[in-house]
């Protein structure tokens, strides 16, 4: 059996907050419970979204919370060659094509899918006259992608109907998240992807890309999102505060409680490493079956 390997892949668009700590802890516990490795990747692919200093702050915050990763950190900003090699492979196989459509045009004409407008196939058979290429899209066959998510259960997505041909290289020249993720997960030898349920709808696209590129398919588990009192996802956009390093044990206790692993009373006041050690031994994704949202404890 291949060795288990998990990962945490934050985007450095801000510091860690309690919601991103939950994803870090969930992926860490799943990997360590299985005796596996846990890797760290910084998804700094999108320069306009990178906040100076955020990546360093994330690394420090993980350390303060006792979340020690294995090996070197992988930085997506340094992986351009690998992404372009994958694009070349897809292009050589005739699987991608240039697209002239703007977001505004698509929003006006296309039906809404699971993640934005469903691409209506406008440029699938060639660019319209007098229009230049902007993005590159992957030609999606009319197949259903089925997979079993270790937390959210059996999933099925008819990719052509839910998303349509999707972007692998953006109009600004940057490689799309979906492509970078599958290239890096394969490069890092990741066997289990544990992340927030907001990325569940992306998974079928990632599995499809893995098949197109001949890459192995990891196991998937999508963790519940932390939501505020009004049910809104807690995140940088909703003003979630950076974690206070002085309250690391308390932060972990809250996250573990949300993961249905409330630490026992005798661990009150225990340091992060002790809390995590206990949680690694008790990790049980079945306790979260079907849970996609959780109020901040
Ligand atoms: N970088 C992505 C984020 O912070 C997560 C990528 C992933 O886990 O696949 O939302």
mmCIF file of C-alpha atoms and ligand atoms in Angstrom:
data_model
loop_
_atom_site.group_PDB
_atom_site.id
_atom_site.type_symbol
_atom_site.label_atom_id
_atom_site.label_comp_id
_atom_site.label_asym_id
_atom_site.label_seq_id
_atom_site.Cartn_x
_atom_site.Cartn_y
_atom_site.Cartn_z
ATOM 1 C CA UNK A 1 0.000 0.000 0.000
ATOM 2 C CA UNK A 2 1.318 3.441 -0.929
ATOM 3 C CA UNK A 3 2.333 5.562 2.037
ATOM 4 C CA UNK A 4 -0.375 7.981 3.183
ATOM 5 C CA UNK A 5 0.362 11.624 2.505
ATOM 6 C CA UNK A 6 -1.839 14.609 3.295
ATOM 7 C CA UNK A 7 -1.351 18.324 2.791
ATOM 8 C CA UNK A 8 -2.526 21.776 3.754
ATOM 9 C CA UNK A 9 -2.496 24.346 0.955
ATOM 10 C CA UNK A 10 -3.418 27.822 2.180
ATOM 11 C CA UNK A 11 -3.553 30.840 -0.114
ATOM 12 C CA UNK A 12 -1.509 33.679 1.397
ATOM 13 C CA UNK A 13 -4.279 36.223 0.932
ATOM 14 C CA UNK A 14 -4.325 36.856 4.663
ATOM 15 C CA UNK A 15 -3.303 35.344 7.985
ATOM 16 C CA UNK A 16 -4.764 32.124 9.353
ATOM 17 C CA UNK A 17 -8.132 32.553 11.054
ATOM 18 C CA UNK A 18 -10.207 30.049 12.988
ATOM 19 C CA UNK A 19 -11.839 28.737 9.763
ATOM 20 C CA UNK A 20 -8.528 28.051 8.010
ATOM 21 C CA UNK A 21 -7.123 26.550 11.222
ATOM 22 C CA UNK A 22 -9.934 23.990 11.048
ATOM 23 C CA UNK A 23 -8.805 22.926 7.551
ATOM 24 C CA UNK A 24 -5.180 22.769 8.725
ATOM 25 C CA UNK A 25 -6.060 20.682 11.787
ATOM 26 C CA UNK A 26 -8.470 18.373 9.909
ATOM 27 C CA UNK A 27 -5.895 17.570 7.219
ATOM 28 C CA UNK A 28 -3.160 17.143 9.848
ATOM 29 C CA UNK A 29 -5.207 14.757 12.000
ATOM 30 C CA UNK A 30 -6.325 12.650 9.024
ATOM 31 C CA UNK A 31 -2.720 12.233 7.835
ATOM 32 C CA UNK A 32 -1.124 11.623 11.233
ATOM 33 C CA UNK A 33 -3.900 9.271 12.401
ATOM 34 C CA UNK A 34 -3.053 7.106 9.383
ATOM 35 C CA UNK A 35 0.669 7.303 10.249
ATOM 36 C CA UNK A 36 1.221 9.418 7.157
ATOM 37 C CA UNK A 37 3.159 12.485 6.141
ATOM 38 C CA UNK A 38 1.647 15.984 6.199
ATOM 39 C CA UNK A 39 2.970 18.500 3.711
ATOM 40 C CA UNK A 40 2.578 22.226 3.371
ATOM 41 C CA UNK A 41 2.069 24.065 0.128
ATOM 42 C CA UNK A 42 1.629 27.799 -0.214
ATOM 43 C CA UNK A 43 -0.856 28.535 -3.002
ATOM 44 C CA UNK A 44 0.697 31.862 -3.990
ATOM 45 C CA UNK A 45 -0.226 31.452 -7.628
ATOM 46 C CA UNK A 46 -2.218 34.620 -7.987
ATOM 47 C CA UNK A 47 0.048 37.661 -7.362
ATOM 48 C CA UNK A 48 -2.784 40.214 -7.017
ATOM 49 C CA UNK A 49 -4.294 38.163 -4.170
ATOM 50 C CA UNK A 50 -1.019 37.618 -2.287
ATOM 51 C CA UNK A 51 -0.750 39.831 0.775
ATOM 52 C CA UNK A 52 2.888 40.656 1.612
ATOM 53 C CA UNK A 53 3.922 38.924 4.828
ATOM 54 C CA UNK A 54 0.871 36.628 4.943
ATOM 55 C CA UNK A 55 2.763 33.445 3.977
ATOM 56 C CA UNK A 56 5.329 33.954 6.745
ATOM 57 C CA UNK A 57 2.566 34.703 9.217
ATOM 58 C CA UNK A 58 0.794 31.463 8.216
ATOM 59 C CA UNK A 59 3.956 29.398 8.732
ATOM 60 C CA UNK A 60 4.522 30.966 12.161
ATOM 61 C CA UNK A 61 0.924 30.451 13.161
ATOM 62 C CA UNK A 62 1.016 26.757 12.176
ATOM 63 C CA UNK A 63 4.150 26.306 14.294
ATOM 64 C CA UNK A 64 2.607 28.073 17.289
ATOM 65 C CA UNK A 65 -0.368 25.697 17.038
ATOM 66 C CA UNK A 66 1.939 22.655 17.057
ATOM 67 C CA UNK A 67 1.221 21.799 13.412
ATOM 68 C CA UNK A 68 4.641 20.637 12.201
ATOM 69 C CA UNK A 69 4.839 19.757 8.535
ATOM 70 C CA UNK A 70 7.204 17.319 6.842
ATOM 71 C CA UNK A 71 9.872 18.364 4.374
ATOM 72 C CA UNK A 72 10.199 21.609 2.485
ATOM 73 C CA UNK A 73 7.327 23.992 1.847
ATOM 74 C CA UNK A 74 6.235 23.960 -1.807
ATOM 75 C CA UNK A 75 5.513 27.413 -3.297
ATOM 76 C CA UNK A 76 3.183 27.524 -6.276
ATOM 77 C CA UNK A 77 4.849 30.720 -7.496
ATOM 78 C CA UNK A 78 7.918 28.581 -8.270
ATOM 79 C CA UNK A 79 6.079 25.880 -10.165
ATOM 80 C CA UNK A 80 5.384 27.649 -13.471
ATOM 81 C CA UNK A 81 7.425 25.193 -15.537
ATOM 82 C CA UNK A 82 5.497 22.188 -14.265
ATOM 83 C CA UNK A 83 2.156 23.881 -14.954
ATOM 84 C CA UNK A 84 3.203 24.814 -18.476
ATOM 85 C CA UNK A 85 4.391 21.269 -19.130
ATOM 86 C CA UNK A 86 0.913 20.050 -18.126
ATOM 87 C CA UNK A 87 -0.691 22.622 -20.442
ATOM 88 C CA UNK A 88 1.568 21.417 -23.270
ATOM 89 C CA UNK A 89 0.497 17.819 -22.630
ATOM 90 C CA UNK A 90 -3.173 18.804 -22.794
ATOM 91 C CA UNK A 91 -2.597 20.917 -25.909
ATOM 92 C CA UNK A 92 -0.702 18.127 -27.684
ATOM 93 C CA UNK A 93 -3.617 15.785 -26.958
ATOM 94 C CA UNK A 94 -6.061 18.302 -28.443
ATOM 95 C CA UNK A 95 -7.831 18.585 -25.112
ATOM 96 C CA UNK A 96 -7.627 22.363 -24.677
ATOM 97 C CA UNK A 97 -8.626 25.223 -26.923
ATOM 98 C CA UNK A 98 -8.332 29.020 -26.870
ATOM 99 C CA UNK A 99 -11.389 30.988 -25.865
ATOM 100 C CA UNK A 100 -12.281 34.604 -26.616
ATOM 101 C CA UNK A 101 -15.268 34.958 -24.292
ATOM 102 C CA UNK A 102 -15.204 37.538 -21.529
ATOM 103 C CA UNK A 103 -16.686 36.953 -18.111
ATOM 104 C CA UNK A 104 -19.266 39.642 -18.815
ATOM 105 C CA UNK A 105 -20.380 37.952 -22.053
ATOM 106 C CA UNK A 106 -20.733 34.618 -20.314
ATOM 107 C CA UNK A 107 -22.639 36.037 -17.361
ATOM 108 C CA UNK A 108 -25.076 37.572 -19.844
ATOM 109 C CA UNK A 109 -25.757 34.432 -21.894
ATOM 110 C CA UNK A 110 -24.885 31.343 -19.853
ATOM 111 C CA UNK A 111 -26.907 29.484 -17.237
ATOM 112 C CA UNK A 112 -25.499 29.442 -13.719
ATOM 113 C CA UNK A 113 -23.742 26.209 -12.724
ATOM 114 C CA UNK A 114 -22.120 24.917 -9.552
ATOM 115 C CA UNK A 115 -19.328 27.489 -9.804
ATOM 116 C CA UNK A 116 -20.233 30.397 -12.084
ATOM 117 C CA UNK A 117 -21.683 30.305 -15.592
ATOM 118 C CA UNK A 118 -21.800 26.948 -17.414
ATOM 119 C CA UNK A 119 -19.635 27.429 -20.486
ATOM 120 C CA UNK A 120 -21.967 27.254 -23.502
ATOM 121 C CA UNK A 121 -19.228 26.055 -25.876
ATOM 122 C CA UNK A 122 -18.985 29.256 -27.924
ATOM 123 C CA UNK A 123 -15.298 28.809 -28.885
ATOM 124 C CA UNK A 124 -15.179 25.014 -28.768
ATOM 125 C CA UNK A 125 -14.883 24.662 -32.541
ATOM 126 C CA UNK A 126 -12.745 27.738 -33.173
ATOM 127 C CA UNK A 127 -12.494 31.392 -32.260
ATOM 128 C CA UNK A 128 -15.207 33.655 -33.664
ATOM 129 C CA UNK A 129 -14.036 35.936 -36.491
ATOM 130 C CA UNK A 130 -11.991 38.956 -35.387
ATOM 131 C CA UNK A 131 -11.701 37.748 -31.806
ATOM 132 C CA UNK A 132 -8.426 36.949 -30.072
ATOM 133 C CA UNK A 133 -7.665 34.165 -27.604
ATOM 134 C CA UNK A 134 -7.978 35.092 -23.946
ATOM 135 C CA UNK A 135 -8.142 31.963 -21.806
ATOM 136 C CA UNK A 136 -7.582 28.271 -22.567
ATOM 137 C CA UNK A 137 -10.349 25.822 -21.773
ATOM 138 C CA UNK A 138 -10.409 22.063 -21.272
ATOM 139 C CA UNK A 139 -12.790 20.169 -23.541
ATOM 140 C CA UNK A 140 -15.063 18.269 -21.161
ATOM 141 C CA UNK A 141 -16.565 14.980 -22.356
ATOM 142 C CA UNK A 142 -20.151 14.130 -21.482
ATOM 143 C CA UNK A 143 -19.286 11.826 -18.585
ATOM 144 C CA UNK A 144 -20.292 11.607 -14.969
ATOM 145 C CA UNK A 145 -17.624 11.876 -12.293
ATOM 146 C CA UNK A 146 -18.383 9.749 -9.233
ATOM 147 C CA UNK A 147 -16.322 9.622 -6.082
ATOM 148 C CA UNK A 148 -16.811 8.818 -2.434
ATOM 149 C CA UNK A 149 -15.922 11.644 -0.085
ATOM 150 C CA UNK A 150 -14.816 10.345 3.325
ATOM 151 C CA UNK A 151 -16.976 12.964 5.083
ATOM 152 C CA UNK A 152 -19.618 14.170 2.609
ATOM 153 C CA UNK A 153 -20.365 10.690 1.223
ATOM 154 C CA UNK A 154 -21.050 9.570 -2.329
ATOM 155 C CA UNK A 155 -20.742 12.400 -4.874
ATOM 156 C CA UNK A 156 -21.668 12.560 -8.505
ATOM 157 C CA UNK A 157 -21.233 15.407 -10.970
ATOM 158 C CA UNK A 158 -22.170 15.530 -14.619
ATOM 159 C CA UNK A 159 -19.307 17.852 -15.461
ATOM 160 C CA UNK A 160 -20.540 18.977 -18.889
ATOM 161 C CA UNK A 161 -23.869 20.031 -17.395
ATOM 162 C CA UNK A 162 -22.655 21.447 -14.073
ATOM 163 C CA UNK A 163 -19.586 23.360 -15.290
ATOM 164 C CA UNK A 164 -18.924 22.846 -18.997
ATOM 165 C CA UNK A 165 -15.510 23.275 -20.618
ATOM 166 C CA UNK A 166 -13.517 24.980 -17.892
ATOM 167 C CA UNK A 167 -10.551 27.346 -17.810
ATOM 168 C CA UNK A 168 -7.078 25.893 -17.281
ATOM 169 C CA UNK A 169 -5.163 29.041 -18.215
ATOM 170 C CA UNK A 170 -6.727 32.362 -17.394
ATOM 171 C CA UNK A 171 -6.997 35.434 -19.604
ATOM 172 C CA UNK A 172 -4.261 37.102 -17.517
ATOM 173 C CA UNK A 173 -1.929 34.209 -18.384
ATOM 174 C CA UNK A 174 -2.006 32.648 -14.913
ATOM 175 C CA UNK A 175 -2.650 28.949 -14.595
ATOM 176 C CA UNK A 176 -6.046 28.163 -13.105
ATOM 177 C CA UNK A 177 -6.375 26.857 -9.551
ATOM 178 C CA UNK A 178 -7.807 23.513 -10.753
ATOM 179 C CA UNK A 179 -4.778 22.707 -12.896
ATOM 180 C CA UNK A 180 -2.139 23.900 -10.424
ATOM 181 C CA UNK A 181 -3.763 21.856 -7.671
ATOM 182 C CA UNK A 182 -3.755 18.533 -9.514
ATOM 183 C CA UNK A 183 -0.221 19.037 -10.840
ATOM 184 C CA UNK A 184 1.071 19.822 -7.348
ATOM 185 C CA UNK A 185 -0.915 17.150 -5.507
ATOM 186 C CA UNK A 186 0.592 14.568 -7.865
ATOM 187 C CA UNK A 187 4.100 16.067 -7.645
ATOM 188 C CA UNK A 188 3.964 16.013 -3.844
ATOM 189 C CA UNK A 189 2.689 12.423 -3.766
ATOM 190 C CA UNK A 190 -0.494 13.460 -1.966
ATOM 191 C CA UNK A 191 -2.780 10.470 -1.371
ATOM 192 C CA UNK A 192 -5.489 12.265 0.619
ATOM 193 C CA UNK A 193 -6.902 15.737 0.112
ATOM 194 C CA UNK A 194 -8.688 17.040 3.216
ATOM 195 C CA UNK A 195 -10.015 20.598 2.867
ATOM 196 C CA UNK A 196 -13.082 22.779 3.305
ATOM 197 C CA UNK A 197 -16.414 21.789 1.791
ATOM 198 C CA UNK A 198 -16.366 25.019 -0.258
ATOM 199 C CA UNK A 199 -14.023 23.122 -2.601
ATOM 200 C CA UNK A 200 -16.259 20.036 -2.920
ATOM 201 C CA UNK A 201 -17.718 21.257 -6.233
ATOM 202 C CA UNK A 202 -14.166 21.653 -7.650
ATOM 203 C CA UNK A 203 -13.297 18.027 -7.012
ATOM 204 C CA UNK A 204 -14.963 16.575 -10.123
ATOM 205 C CA UNK A 205 -12.946 19.018 -12.267
ATOM 206 C CA UNK A 206 -9.771 17.954 -10.493
ATOM 207 C CA UNK A 207 -10.512 14.243 -10.949
ATOM 208 C CA UNK A 208 -11.265 14.867 -14.633
ATOM 209 C CA UNK A 209 -7.940 16.692 -15.042
ATOM 210 C CA UNK A 210 -6.096 13.858 -13.275
ATOM 211 C CA UNK A 211 -7.565 11.446 -15.810
ATOM 212 C CA UNK A 212 -6.618 13.678 -18.753
ATOM 213 C CA UNK A 213 -3.046 13.995 -17.461
ATOM 214 C CA UNK A 214 -2.666 10.363 -16.342
ATOM 215 C CA UNK A 215 -2.159 11.389 -12.704
ATOM 216 C CA UNK A 216 -3.203 9.308 -9.677
ATOM 217 C CA UNK A 217 -6.448 10.211 -7.922
ATOM 218 C CA UNK A 218 -6.110 10.919 -4.197
ATOM 219 C CA UNK A 219 -8.862 10.187 -1.675
ATOM 220 C CA UNK A 220 -11.001 13.194 -0.770
ATOM 221 C CA UNK A 221 -12.574 14.399 2.474
ATOM 222 C CA UNK A 222 -14.321 17.766 2.688
ATOM 223 C CA UNK A 223 -14.551 19.305 6.134
ATOM 224 C CA UNK A 224 -17.482 21.364 7.402
ATOM 225 C CA UNK A 225 -17.092 25.120 7.156
ATOM 226 C CA UNK A 226 -17.210 27.284 10.215
ATOM 227 C CA UNK A 227 -20.085 29.722 9.952
ATOM 228 C CA UNK A 228 -21.057 32.769 11.964
ATOM 229 C CA UNK A 229 -24.346 33.277 13.816
ATOM 230 C CA UNK A 230 -26.073 34.206 10.524
ATOM 231 C CA UNK A 231 -24.771 31.092 8.762
ATOM 232 C CA UNK A 232 -22.199 32.964 6.642
ATOM 233 C CA UNK A 233 -18.851 31.268 5.966
ATOM 234 C CA UNK A 234 -16.185 32.575 8.260
ATOM 235 C CA UNK A 235 -13.380 33.905 6.151
ATOM 236 C CA UNK A 236 -11.151 36.783 5.302
ATOM 237 C CA UNK A 237 -13.979 38.320 3.263
ATOM 238 C CA UNK A 238 -16.319 38.288 6.260
ATOM 239 C CA UNK A 239 -13.668 39.849 8.460
ATOM 240 C CA UNK A 240 -12.496 36.750 10.377
ATOM 241 C CA UNK A 241 -9.752 37.900 12.716
ATOM 242 C CA UNK A 242 -6.187 36.538 12.532
ATOM 243 C CA UNK A 243 -5.538 33.934 15.233
ATOM 244 C CA UNK A 244 -4.062 35.170 18.489
ATOM 245 C CA UNK A 245 -0.835 33.200 19.068
ATOM 246 C CA UNK A 246 -1.173 33.717 22.817
ATOM 247 C CA UNK A 247 -4.397 31.676 22.741
ATOM 248 C CA UNK A 248 -3.113 28.749 20.663
ATOM 249 C CA UNK A 249 -4.452 26.010 22.963
ATOM 250 C CA UNK A 250 -7.836 27.676 23.158
ATOM 251 C CA UNK A 251 -7.960 28.079 19.353
ATOM 252 C CA UNK A 252 -7.198 24.375 18.976
ATOM 253 C CA UNK A 253 -9.819 23.416 21.545
ATOM 254 C CA UNK A 254 -12.465 25.368 19.592
ATOM 255 C CA UNK A 255 -11.473 23.811 16.286
ATOM 256 C CA UNK A 256 -11.365 20.303 17.770
ATOM 257 C CA UNK A 257 -14.809 20.847 19.264
ATOM 258 C CA UNK A 258 -16.106 21.843 15.804
ATOM 259 C CA UNK A 259 -14.510 18.643 14.436
ATOM 260 C CA UNK A 260 -16.570 16.661 17.013
ATOM 261 C CA UNK A 261 -13.439 15.979 19.068
ATOM 262 C CA UNK A 262 -13.923 18.071 22.222
ATOM 263 C CA UNK A 263 -10.803 17.505 24.332
ATOM 264 C CA UNK A 264 -11.504 15.922 27.753
ATOM 265 C CA UNK A 265 -11.481 18.038 30.919
ATOM 266 C CA UNK A 266 -8.116 16.660 32.055
ATOM 267 C CA UNK A 267 -6.514 18.293 29.013
ATOM 268 C CA UNK A 268 -7.667 21.708 30.127
ATOM 269 C CA UNK A 269 -4.681 24.047 29.865
ATOM 270 C CA UNK A 270 -2.611 21.500 27.941
ATOM 271 C CA UNK A 271 -0.130 22.832 25.377
ATOM 272 C CA UNK A 272 -0.920 22.543 21.645
ATOM 273 C CA UNK A 273 1.340 19.523 21.082
ATOM 274 C CA UNK A 274 -0.473 17.540 23.806
ATOM 275 C CA UNK A 275 -3.932 18.464 22.474
ATOM 276 C CA UNK A 276 -2.913 17.426 18.972
ATOM 277 C CA UNK A 277 -1.400 14.172 20.161
ATOM 278 C CA UNK A 278 -4.683 13.295 21.854
ATOM 279 C CA UNK A 279 -6.692 14.360 18.772
ATOM 280 C CA UNK A 280 -4.509 12.324 16.378
ATOM 281 C CA UNK A 281 -5.297 9.210 18.394
ATOM 282 C CA UNK A 282 -9.038 9.974 18.444
ATOM 283 C CA UNK A 283 -9.596 11.325 14.894
ATOM 284 C CA UNK A 284 -12.805 9.880 13.485
ATOM 285 C CA UNK A 285 -14.148 11.401 10.246
ATOM 286 C CA UNK A 286 -17.301 9.264 10.574
ATOM 287 C CA UNK A 287 -18.375 11.565 13.421
ATOM 288 C CA UNK A 288 -18.616 14.349 10.818
ATOM 289 C CA UNK A 289 -20.535 12.331 8.219
ATOM 290 C CA UNK A 290 -22.587 14.667 6.082
ATOM 291 C CA UNK A 291 -21.846 17.733 8.242
ATOM 292 C CA UNK A 292 -21.112 20.694 5.966
ATOM 293 C CA UNK A 293 -21.390 23.632 8.363
ATOM 294 C CA UNK A 294 -20.654 24.202 11.995
ATOM 295 C CA UNK A 295 -21.178 27.289 14.164
ATOM 296 C CA UNK A 296 -17.979 28.659 15.689
ATOM 297 C CA UNK A 297 -17.719 27.096 19.155
HETATM 298 N N1 LIG B 1 -5.492 27.339 -1.620
HETATM 299 C C1 LIG B 1 -6.867 26.943 -1.501
HETATM 300 C C2 LIG B 1 -7.552 27.799 -0.448
HETATM 301 O O1 LIG B 1 -6.884 28.361 0.405
HETATM 302 C C3 LIG B 1 -7.041 25.506 -1.089
HETATM 303 C C4 LIG B 1 -6.610 24.573 -2.120
HETATM 304 C C5 LIG B 1 -6.947 23.132 -1.841
HETATM 305 O O2 LIG B 1 -6.957 22.705 -0.681
HETATM 306 O O3 LIG B 1 -7.144 22.415 -2.819
HETATM 307 O O4 LIG B 1 -8.762 27.908 -0.484
#
